[in-house]
Short mmCIF file of C-alpha atoms in Angstrom, two decimals:
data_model
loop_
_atom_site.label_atom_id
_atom_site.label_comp_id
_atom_site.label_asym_id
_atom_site.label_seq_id
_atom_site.Cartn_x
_atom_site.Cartn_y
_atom_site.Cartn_z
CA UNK A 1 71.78 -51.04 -65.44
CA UNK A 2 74.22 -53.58 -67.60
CA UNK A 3 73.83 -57.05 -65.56
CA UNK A 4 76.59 -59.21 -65.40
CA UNK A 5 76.71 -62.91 -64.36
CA UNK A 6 80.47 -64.97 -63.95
CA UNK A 7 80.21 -68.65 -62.70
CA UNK A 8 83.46 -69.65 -60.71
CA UNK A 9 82.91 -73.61 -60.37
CA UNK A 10 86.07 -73.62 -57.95
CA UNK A 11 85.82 -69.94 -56.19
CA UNK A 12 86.02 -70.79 -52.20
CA UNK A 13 82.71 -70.18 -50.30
CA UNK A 14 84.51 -69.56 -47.13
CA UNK A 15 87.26 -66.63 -46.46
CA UNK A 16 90.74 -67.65 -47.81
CA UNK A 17 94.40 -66.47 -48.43
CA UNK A 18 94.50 -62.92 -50.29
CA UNK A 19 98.19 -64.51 -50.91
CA UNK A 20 96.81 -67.55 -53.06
CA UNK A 21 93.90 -66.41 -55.23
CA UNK A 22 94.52 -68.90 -57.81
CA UNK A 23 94.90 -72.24 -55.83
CA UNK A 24 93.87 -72.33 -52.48
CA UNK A 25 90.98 -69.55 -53.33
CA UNK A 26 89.78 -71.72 -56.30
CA UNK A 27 90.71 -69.25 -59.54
CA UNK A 28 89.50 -66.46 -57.26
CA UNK A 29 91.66 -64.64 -59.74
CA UNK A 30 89.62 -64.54 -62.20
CA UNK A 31 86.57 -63.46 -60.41
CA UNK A 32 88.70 -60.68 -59.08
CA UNK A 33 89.90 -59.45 -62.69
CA UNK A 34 86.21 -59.91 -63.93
CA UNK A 35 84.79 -57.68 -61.06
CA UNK A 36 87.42 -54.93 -62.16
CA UNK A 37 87.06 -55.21 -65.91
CA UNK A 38 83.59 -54.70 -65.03
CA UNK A 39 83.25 -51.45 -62.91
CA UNK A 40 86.30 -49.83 -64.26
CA UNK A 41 86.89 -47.03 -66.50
CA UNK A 42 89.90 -45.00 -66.38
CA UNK A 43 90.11 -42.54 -62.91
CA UNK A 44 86.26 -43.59 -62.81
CA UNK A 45 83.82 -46.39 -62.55
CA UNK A 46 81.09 -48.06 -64.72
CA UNK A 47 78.28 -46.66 -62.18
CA UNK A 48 75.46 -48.27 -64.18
CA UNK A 49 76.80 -52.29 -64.21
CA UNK A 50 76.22 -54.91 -61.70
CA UNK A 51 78.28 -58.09 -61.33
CA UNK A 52 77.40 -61.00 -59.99
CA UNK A 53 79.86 -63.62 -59.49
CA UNK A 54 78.90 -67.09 -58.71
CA UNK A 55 80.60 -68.82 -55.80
CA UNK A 56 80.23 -72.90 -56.08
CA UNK A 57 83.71 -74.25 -54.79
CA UNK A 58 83.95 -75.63 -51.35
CA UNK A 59 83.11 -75.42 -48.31
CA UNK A 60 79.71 -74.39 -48.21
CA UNK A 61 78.72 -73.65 -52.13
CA UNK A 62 77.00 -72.04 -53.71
CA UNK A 63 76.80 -68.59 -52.85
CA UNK A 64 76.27 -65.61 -54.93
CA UNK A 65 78.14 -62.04 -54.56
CA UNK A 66 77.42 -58.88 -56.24
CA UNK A 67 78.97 -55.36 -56.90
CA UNK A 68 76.96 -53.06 -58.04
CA UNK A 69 78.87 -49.99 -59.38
CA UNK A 70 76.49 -47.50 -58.71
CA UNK A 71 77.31 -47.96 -54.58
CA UNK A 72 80.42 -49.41 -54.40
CA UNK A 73 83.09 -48.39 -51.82
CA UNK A 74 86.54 -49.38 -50.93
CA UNK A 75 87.28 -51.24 -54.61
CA UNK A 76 90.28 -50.49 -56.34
CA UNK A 77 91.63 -51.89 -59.76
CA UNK A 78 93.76 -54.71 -58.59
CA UNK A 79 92.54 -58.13 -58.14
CA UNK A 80 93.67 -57.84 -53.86
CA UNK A 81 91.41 -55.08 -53.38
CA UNK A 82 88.29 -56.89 -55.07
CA UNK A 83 89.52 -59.79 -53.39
CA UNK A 84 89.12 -58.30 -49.72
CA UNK A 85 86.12 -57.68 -50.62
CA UNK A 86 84.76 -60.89 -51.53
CA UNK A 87 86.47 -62.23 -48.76
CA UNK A 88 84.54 -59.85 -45.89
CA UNK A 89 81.61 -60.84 -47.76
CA UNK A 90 82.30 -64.59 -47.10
CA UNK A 91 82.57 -63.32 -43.49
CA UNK A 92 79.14 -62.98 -42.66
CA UNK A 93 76.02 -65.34 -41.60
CA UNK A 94 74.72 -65.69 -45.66
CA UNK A 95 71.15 -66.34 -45.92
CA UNK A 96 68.91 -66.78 -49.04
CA UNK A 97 68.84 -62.92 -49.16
CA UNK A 98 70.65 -60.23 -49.97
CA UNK A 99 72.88 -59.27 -47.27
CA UNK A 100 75.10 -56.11 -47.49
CA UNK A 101 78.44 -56.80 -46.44
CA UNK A 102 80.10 -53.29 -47.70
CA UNK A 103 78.85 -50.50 -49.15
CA UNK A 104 77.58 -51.61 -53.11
CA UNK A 105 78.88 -55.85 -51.73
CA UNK A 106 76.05 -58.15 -50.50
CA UNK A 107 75.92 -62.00 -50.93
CA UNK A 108 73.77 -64.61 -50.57
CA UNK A 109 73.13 -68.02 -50.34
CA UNK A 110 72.24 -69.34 -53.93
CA UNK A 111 73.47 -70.72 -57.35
CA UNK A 112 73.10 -69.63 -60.94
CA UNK A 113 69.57 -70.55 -61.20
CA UNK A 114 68.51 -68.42 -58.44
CA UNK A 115 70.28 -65.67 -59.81
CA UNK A 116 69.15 -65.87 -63.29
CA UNK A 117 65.50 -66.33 -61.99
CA UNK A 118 65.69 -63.12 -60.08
CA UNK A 119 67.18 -61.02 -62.77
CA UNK A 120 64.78 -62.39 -64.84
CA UNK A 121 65.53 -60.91 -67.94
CA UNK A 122 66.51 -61.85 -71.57
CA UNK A 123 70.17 -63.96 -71.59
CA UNK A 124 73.31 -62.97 -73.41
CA UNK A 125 75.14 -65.88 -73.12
CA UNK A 126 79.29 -65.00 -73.98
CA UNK A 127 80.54 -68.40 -75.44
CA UNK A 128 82.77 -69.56 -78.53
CA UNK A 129 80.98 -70.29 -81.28
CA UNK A 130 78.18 -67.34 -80.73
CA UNK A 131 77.41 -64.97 -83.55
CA UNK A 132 79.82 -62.64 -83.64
CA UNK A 133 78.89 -59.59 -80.99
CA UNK A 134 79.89 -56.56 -83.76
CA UNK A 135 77.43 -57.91 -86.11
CA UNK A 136 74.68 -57.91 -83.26
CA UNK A 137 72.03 -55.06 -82.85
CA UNK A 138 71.35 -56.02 -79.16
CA UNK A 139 68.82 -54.63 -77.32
CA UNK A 140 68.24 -50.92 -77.93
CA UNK A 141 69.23 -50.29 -74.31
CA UNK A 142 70.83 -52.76 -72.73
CA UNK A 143 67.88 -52.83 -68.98
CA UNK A 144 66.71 -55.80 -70.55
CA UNK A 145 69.50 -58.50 -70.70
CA UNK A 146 71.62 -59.57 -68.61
CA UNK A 147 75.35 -61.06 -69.63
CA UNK A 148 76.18 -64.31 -68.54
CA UNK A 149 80.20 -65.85 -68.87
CA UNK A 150 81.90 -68.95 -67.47
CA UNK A 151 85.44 -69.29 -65.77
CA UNK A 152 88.33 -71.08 -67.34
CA UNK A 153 85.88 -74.67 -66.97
CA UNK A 154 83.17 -72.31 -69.36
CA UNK A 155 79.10 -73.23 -68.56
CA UNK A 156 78.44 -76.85 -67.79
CA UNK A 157 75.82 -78.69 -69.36
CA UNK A 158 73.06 -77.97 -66.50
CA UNK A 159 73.99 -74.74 -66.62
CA UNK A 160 73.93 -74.31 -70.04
CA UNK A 161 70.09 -75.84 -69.84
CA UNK A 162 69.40 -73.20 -67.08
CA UNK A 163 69.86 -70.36 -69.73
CA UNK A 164 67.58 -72.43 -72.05
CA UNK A 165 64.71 -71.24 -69.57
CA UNK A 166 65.00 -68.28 -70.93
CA UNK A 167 65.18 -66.23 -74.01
CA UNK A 168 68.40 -66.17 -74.93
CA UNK A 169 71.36 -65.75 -77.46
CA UNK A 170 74.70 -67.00 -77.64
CA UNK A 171 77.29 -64.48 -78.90
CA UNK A 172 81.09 -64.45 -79.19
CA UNK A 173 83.40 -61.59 -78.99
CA UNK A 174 86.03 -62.54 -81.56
CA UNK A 175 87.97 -65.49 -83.42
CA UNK A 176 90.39 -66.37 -80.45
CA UNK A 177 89.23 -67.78 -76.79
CA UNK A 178 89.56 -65.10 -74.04
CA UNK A 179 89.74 -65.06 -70.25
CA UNK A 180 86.40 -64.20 -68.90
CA UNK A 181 87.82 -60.61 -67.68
CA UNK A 182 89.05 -59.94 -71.04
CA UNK A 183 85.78 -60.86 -73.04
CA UNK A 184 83.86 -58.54 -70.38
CA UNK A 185 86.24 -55.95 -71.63
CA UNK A 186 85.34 -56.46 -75.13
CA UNK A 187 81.67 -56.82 -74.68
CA UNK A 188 81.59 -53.09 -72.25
CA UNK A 189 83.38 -51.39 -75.33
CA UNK A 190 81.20 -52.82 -77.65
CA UNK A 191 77.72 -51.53 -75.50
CA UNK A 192 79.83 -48.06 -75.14
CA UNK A 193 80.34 -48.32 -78.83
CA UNK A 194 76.68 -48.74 -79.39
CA UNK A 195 75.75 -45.86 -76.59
CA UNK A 196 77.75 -43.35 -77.93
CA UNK A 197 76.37 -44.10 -81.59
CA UNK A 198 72.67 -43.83 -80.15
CA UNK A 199 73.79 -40.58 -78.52
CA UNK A 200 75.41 -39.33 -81.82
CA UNK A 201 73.47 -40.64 -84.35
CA UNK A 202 70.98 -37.57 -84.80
CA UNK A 203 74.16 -34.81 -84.49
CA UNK A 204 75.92 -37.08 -87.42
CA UNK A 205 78.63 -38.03 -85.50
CA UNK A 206 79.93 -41.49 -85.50
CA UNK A 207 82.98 -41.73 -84.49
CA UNK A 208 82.60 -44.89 -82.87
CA UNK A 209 80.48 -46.84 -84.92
CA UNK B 1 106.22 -60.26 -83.58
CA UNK B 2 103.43 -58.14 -82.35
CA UNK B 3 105.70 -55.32 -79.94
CA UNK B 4 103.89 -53.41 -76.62
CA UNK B 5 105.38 -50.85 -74.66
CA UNK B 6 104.06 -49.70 -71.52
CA UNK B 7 105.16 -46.97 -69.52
CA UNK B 8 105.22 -47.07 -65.71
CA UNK B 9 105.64 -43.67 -64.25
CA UNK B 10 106.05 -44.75 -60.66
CA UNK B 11 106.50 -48.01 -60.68
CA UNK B 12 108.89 -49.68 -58.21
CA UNK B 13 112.91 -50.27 -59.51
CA UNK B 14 113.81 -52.33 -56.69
CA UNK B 15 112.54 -55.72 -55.32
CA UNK B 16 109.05 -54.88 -53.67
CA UNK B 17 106.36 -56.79 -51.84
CA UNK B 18 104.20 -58.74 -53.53
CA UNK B 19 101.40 -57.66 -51.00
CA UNK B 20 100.96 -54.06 -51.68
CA UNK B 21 101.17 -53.67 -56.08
CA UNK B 22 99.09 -50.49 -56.19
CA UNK B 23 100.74 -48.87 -53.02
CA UNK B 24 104.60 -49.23 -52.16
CA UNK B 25 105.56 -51.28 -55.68
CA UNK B 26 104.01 -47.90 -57.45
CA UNK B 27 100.82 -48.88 -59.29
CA UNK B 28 102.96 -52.04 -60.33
CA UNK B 29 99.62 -53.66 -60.20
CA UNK B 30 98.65 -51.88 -63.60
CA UNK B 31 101.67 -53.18 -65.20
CA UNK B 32 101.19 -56.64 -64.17
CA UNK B 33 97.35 -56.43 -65.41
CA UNK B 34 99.06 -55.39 -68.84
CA UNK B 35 101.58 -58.35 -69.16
CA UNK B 36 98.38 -60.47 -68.40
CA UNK B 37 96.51 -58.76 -71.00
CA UNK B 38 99.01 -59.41 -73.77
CA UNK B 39 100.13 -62.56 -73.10
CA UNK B 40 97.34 -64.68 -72.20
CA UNK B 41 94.56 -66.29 -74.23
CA UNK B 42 91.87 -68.86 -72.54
CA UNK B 43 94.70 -72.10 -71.56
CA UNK B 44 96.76 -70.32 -74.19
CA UNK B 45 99.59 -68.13 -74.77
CA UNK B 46 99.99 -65.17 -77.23
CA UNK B 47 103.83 -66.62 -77.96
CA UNK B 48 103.85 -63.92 -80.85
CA UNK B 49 103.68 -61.32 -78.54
CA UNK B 50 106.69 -59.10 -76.80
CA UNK B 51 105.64 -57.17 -73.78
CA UNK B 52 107.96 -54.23 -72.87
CA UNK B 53 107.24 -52.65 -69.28
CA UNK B 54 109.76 -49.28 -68.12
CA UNK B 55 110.05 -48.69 -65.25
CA UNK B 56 110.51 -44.91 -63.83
CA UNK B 57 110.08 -44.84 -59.65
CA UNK B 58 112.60 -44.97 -57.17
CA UNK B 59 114.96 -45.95 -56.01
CA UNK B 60 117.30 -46.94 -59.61
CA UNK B 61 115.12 -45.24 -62.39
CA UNK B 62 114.95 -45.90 -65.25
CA UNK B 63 114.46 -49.84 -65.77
CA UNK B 64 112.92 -51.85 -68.43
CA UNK B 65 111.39 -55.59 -68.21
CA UNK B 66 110.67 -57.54 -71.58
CA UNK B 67 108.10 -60.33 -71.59
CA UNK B 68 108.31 -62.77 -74.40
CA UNK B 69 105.61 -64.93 -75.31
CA UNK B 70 107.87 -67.26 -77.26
CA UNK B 71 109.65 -68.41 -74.77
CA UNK B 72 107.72 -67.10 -71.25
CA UNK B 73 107.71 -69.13 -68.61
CA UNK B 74 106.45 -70.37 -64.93
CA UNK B 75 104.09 -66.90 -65.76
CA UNK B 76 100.47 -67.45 -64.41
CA UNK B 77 97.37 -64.97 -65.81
CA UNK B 78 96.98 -63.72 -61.65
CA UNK B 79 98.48 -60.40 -60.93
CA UNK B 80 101.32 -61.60 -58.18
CA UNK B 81 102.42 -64.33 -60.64
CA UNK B 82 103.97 -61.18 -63.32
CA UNK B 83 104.84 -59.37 -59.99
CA UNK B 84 106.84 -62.42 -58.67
CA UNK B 85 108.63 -62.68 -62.14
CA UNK B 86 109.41 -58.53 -62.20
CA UNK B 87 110.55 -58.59 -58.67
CA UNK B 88 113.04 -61.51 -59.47
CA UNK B 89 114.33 -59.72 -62.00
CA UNK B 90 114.59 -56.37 -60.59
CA UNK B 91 117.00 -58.28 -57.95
CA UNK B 92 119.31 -58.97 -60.53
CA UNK B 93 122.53 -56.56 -60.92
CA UNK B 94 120.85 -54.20 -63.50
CA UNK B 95 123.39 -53.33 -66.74
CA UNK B 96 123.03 -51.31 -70.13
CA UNK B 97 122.06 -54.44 -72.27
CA UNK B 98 119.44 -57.19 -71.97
CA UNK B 99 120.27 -60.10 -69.35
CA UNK B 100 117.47 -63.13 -68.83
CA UNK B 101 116.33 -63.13 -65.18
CA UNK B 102 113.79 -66.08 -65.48
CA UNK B 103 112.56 -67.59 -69.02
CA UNK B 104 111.48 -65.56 -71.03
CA UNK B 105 111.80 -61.90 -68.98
CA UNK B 106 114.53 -59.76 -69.66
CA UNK B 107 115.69 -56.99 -67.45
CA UNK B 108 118.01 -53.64 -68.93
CA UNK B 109 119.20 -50.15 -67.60
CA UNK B 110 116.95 -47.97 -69.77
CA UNK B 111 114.40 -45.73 -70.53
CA UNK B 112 111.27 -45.31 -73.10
CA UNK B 113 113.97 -43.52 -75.45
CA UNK B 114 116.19 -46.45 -75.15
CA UNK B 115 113.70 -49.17 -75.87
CA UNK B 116 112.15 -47.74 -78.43
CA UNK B 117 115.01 -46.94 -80.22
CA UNK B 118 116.06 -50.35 -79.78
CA UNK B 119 112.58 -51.61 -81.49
CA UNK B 120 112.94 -48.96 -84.05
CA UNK B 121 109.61 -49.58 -85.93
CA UNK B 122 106.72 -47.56 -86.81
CA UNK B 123 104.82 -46.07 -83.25
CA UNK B 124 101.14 -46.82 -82.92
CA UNK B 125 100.67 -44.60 -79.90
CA UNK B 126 96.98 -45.72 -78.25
CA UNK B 127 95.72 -42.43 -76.50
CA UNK B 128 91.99 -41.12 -75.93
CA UNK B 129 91.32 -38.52 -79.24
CA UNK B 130 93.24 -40.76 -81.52
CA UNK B 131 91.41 -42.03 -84.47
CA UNK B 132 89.11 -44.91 -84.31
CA UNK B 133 91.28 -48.44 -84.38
CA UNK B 134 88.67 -50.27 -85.85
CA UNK B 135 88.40 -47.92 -89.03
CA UNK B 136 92.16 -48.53 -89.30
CA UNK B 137 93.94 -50.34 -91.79
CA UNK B 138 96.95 -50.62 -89.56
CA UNK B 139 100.20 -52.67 -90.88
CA UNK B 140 99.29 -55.86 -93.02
CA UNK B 141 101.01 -57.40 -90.77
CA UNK B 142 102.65 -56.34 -87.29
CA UNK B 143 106.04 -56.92 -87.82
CA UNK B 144 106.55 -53.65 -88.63
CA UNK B 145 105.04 -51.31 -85.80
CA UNK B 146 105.38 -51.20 -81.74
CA UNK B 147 102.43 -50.29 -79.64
CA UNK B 148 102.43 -47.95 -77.25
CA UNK B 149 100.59 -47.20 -74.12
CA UNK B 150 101.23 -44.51 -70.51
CA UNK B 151 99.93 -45.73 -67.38
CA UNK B 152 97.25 -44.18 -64.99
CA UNK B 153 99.66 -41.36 -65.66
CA UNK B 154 99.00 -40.86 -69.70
CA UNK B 155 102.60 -39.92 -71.29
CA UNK B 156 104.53 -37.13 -70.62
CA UNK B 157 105.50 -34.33 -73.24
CA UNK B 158 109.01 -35.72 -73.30
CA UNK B 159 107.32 -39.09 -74.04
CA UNK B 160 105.69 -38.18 -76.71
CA UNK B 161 108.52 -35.93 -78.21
CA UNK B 162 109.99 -38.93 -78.25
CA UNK B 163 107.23 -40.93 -80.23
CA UNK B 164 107.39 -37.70 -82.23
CA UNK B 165 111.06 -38.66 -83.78
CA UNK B 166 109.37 -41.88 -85.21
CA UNK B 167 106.94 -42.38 -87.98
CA UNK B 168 103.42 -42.79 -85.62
CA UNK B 169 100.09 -42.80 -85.81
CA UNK B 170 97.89 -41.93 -82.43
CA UNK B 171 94.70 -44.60 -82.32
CA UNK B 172 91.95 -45.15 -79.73
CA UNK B 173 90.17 -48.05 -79.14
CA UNK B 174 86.99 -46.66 -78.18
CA UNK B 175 84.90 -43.81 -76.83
CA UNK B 176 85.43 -43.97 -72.65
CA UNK B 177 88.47 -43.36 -71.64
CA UNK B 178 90.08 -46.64 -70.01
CA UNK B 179 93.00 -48.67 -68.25
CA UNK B 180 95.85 -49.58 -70.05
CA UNK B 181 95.65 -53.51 -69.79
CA UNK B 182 91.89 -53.34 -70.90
CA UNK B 183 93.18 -51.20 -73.58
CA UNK B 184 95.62 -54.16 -74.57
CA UNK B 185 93.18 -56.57 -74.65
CA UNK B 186 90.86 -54.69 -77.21
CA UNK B 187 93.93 -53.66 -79.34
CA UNK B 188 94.74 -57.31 -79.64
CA UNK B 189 91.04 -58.55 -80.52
CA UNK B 190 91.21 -55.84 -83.33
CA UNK B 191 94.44 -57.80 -84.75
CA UNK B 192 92.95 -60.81 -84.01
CA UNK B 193 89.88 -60.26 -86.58
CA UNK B 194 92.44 -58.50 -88.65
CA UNK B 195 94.58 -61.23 -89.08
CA UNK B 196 91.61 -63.66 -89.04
CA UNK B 197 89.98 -61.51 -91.81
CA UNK B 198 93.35 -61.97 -93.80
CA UNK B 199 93.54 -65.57 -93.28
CA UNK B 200 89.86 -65.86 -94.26
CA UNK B 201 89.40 -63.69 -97.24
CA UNK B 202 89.95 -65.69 -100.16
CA UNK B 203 87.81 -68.39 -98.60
CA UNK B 204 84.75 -66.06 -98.35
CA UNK B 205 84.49 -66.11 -94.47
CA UNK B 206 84.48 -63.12 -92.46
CA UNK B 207 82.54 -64.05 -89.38
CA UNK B 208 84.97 -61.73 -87.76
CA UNK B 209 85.43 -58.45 -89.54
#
């Protein structure tokens, strides 16, 4: 399972507009295009990645949402669709738990700490600046990290020492800075890069290296 | 002038709501995911970048929109902001030549054959079983090729009998088979460290190779 963690330090915590994702929603946008860049392939989706997006604009932040491709229903590729989603999330009664909302959506009370500290795993922090991804060997398989990216404001300094807790590694996806959705984008092909390689490498192929 | 065409098989040729993309406007959501894609860097703009979307569904096929980073304007990176700008100028009264419906966007009568006999450049045609972009040497520079890319739909044979009548190549950008804005976005990080790498060099960096 390839764990993914966006921070949206304006995303509303209460349902909004479908009609106003950037402004009144907080740059619920680009939550929306990171949640598709995330579980979609082409006519299929990435059943083994889980998204987390980070909720901390107002009225009641923060709150944490995930969709995790190996049960989700009712998501298609366009930013309404994961949009409606997040918004009958921000529906319910959140707790401090995980709380299904629909089938592969559940949400919680909670900010990027709590998050972090329950994934618990080693941090691949997406950030200009990193080491360049391509050059990276990663982790052999990829159970043991999970991928953390800003918004449009990036990490802030809290946040930034939050990762410190952990073992970690900063890594950028190319010379030019991205939109969060795109640099997901970049870092999926570069893990199915490395997967098909791992696959391949005994039959000789390497088509994709 | 880096040149993308994008073909949309079903996609809408009249004004259409801005509520329903995937549904009534044809999967015009894929389009405007693909404008997105090609224009936008993080609180950037790709202004070397033309974006070329046809337009095939009812009711007044075939139309084409140009997007022109140079000179784009009031053009947002959320999916109803390129919708807005392609319904305003699909309500303009359509003719056999370019005419500027808002800055920047361009609307014609005219097909894939039309448009890219208009470019008239060498056809990189991105498709799953192509060769590998990344062992590609490509152009030196871009000024000399257009891009090209079907929808959920692929291309047809006619479409690529047409590619056919041009000096092309047929690259993919990686092993799984995805959409055709994520496909931008890696096609344009793969010129990006190209043109980096040439920039770089004779200085003896290559962080991004």
């Amino acid at each position: 399972m390839k764990e993914i963690v966006i921070i949206g330090h304006k995303a509303a915590t209460a349902p909004f507009s479908l009609n106003d994702l950037p402004g009144a929603a907080g740059r619920m946008d680009i939550l929306c295009r990171c949640v598709s860049s995330a579980l979609f392939l082409s006519h299929d989706l990435r059943r083994d990645v889980r998204v987390h997006i980070i909720l901390k604009g107002p009225p009641d932040e923060p709150k944490a949402i995930r969709f995790d491709g190996s049960s989700i229903r009712y998501l298609s590729p366009d930013e309404r669709s994961s949009a409606s989603l997040i918004k009958k999330a921000l529906e319910k009664n959140v707790r401090n738990f995980w709380m299904e909302s629909t089938p592969g959506v559940s949400i919680r009370k909670g900010d990027f700490g709590n998050i972090l500290h329950e994934i618990n795993k080693k941090v691949i922090y997406l950030c200009e600046g990193g080491e360049d991804i391509r050059g990276k060997r990663l982790a052999g398989t990829f159970d043991d990290t999970v991928f953390v990216l800003g918004d449009h404001l990036g990490l802030t300094g809290d946040e930034e020492k939050t990762i410190e807790e952990y073992e970690h590694e900063i890594v950028s996806i190319g010379p030019l800075s991205l939109h969060a959705d795109h640099c997901i984008v970049l870092l999926l092909n570069e893990l199915d890069r490395k997967e098909y390689l791992n696959r391949n490498v005994q039959s000789g192929e390497d088509d994709y290296s």
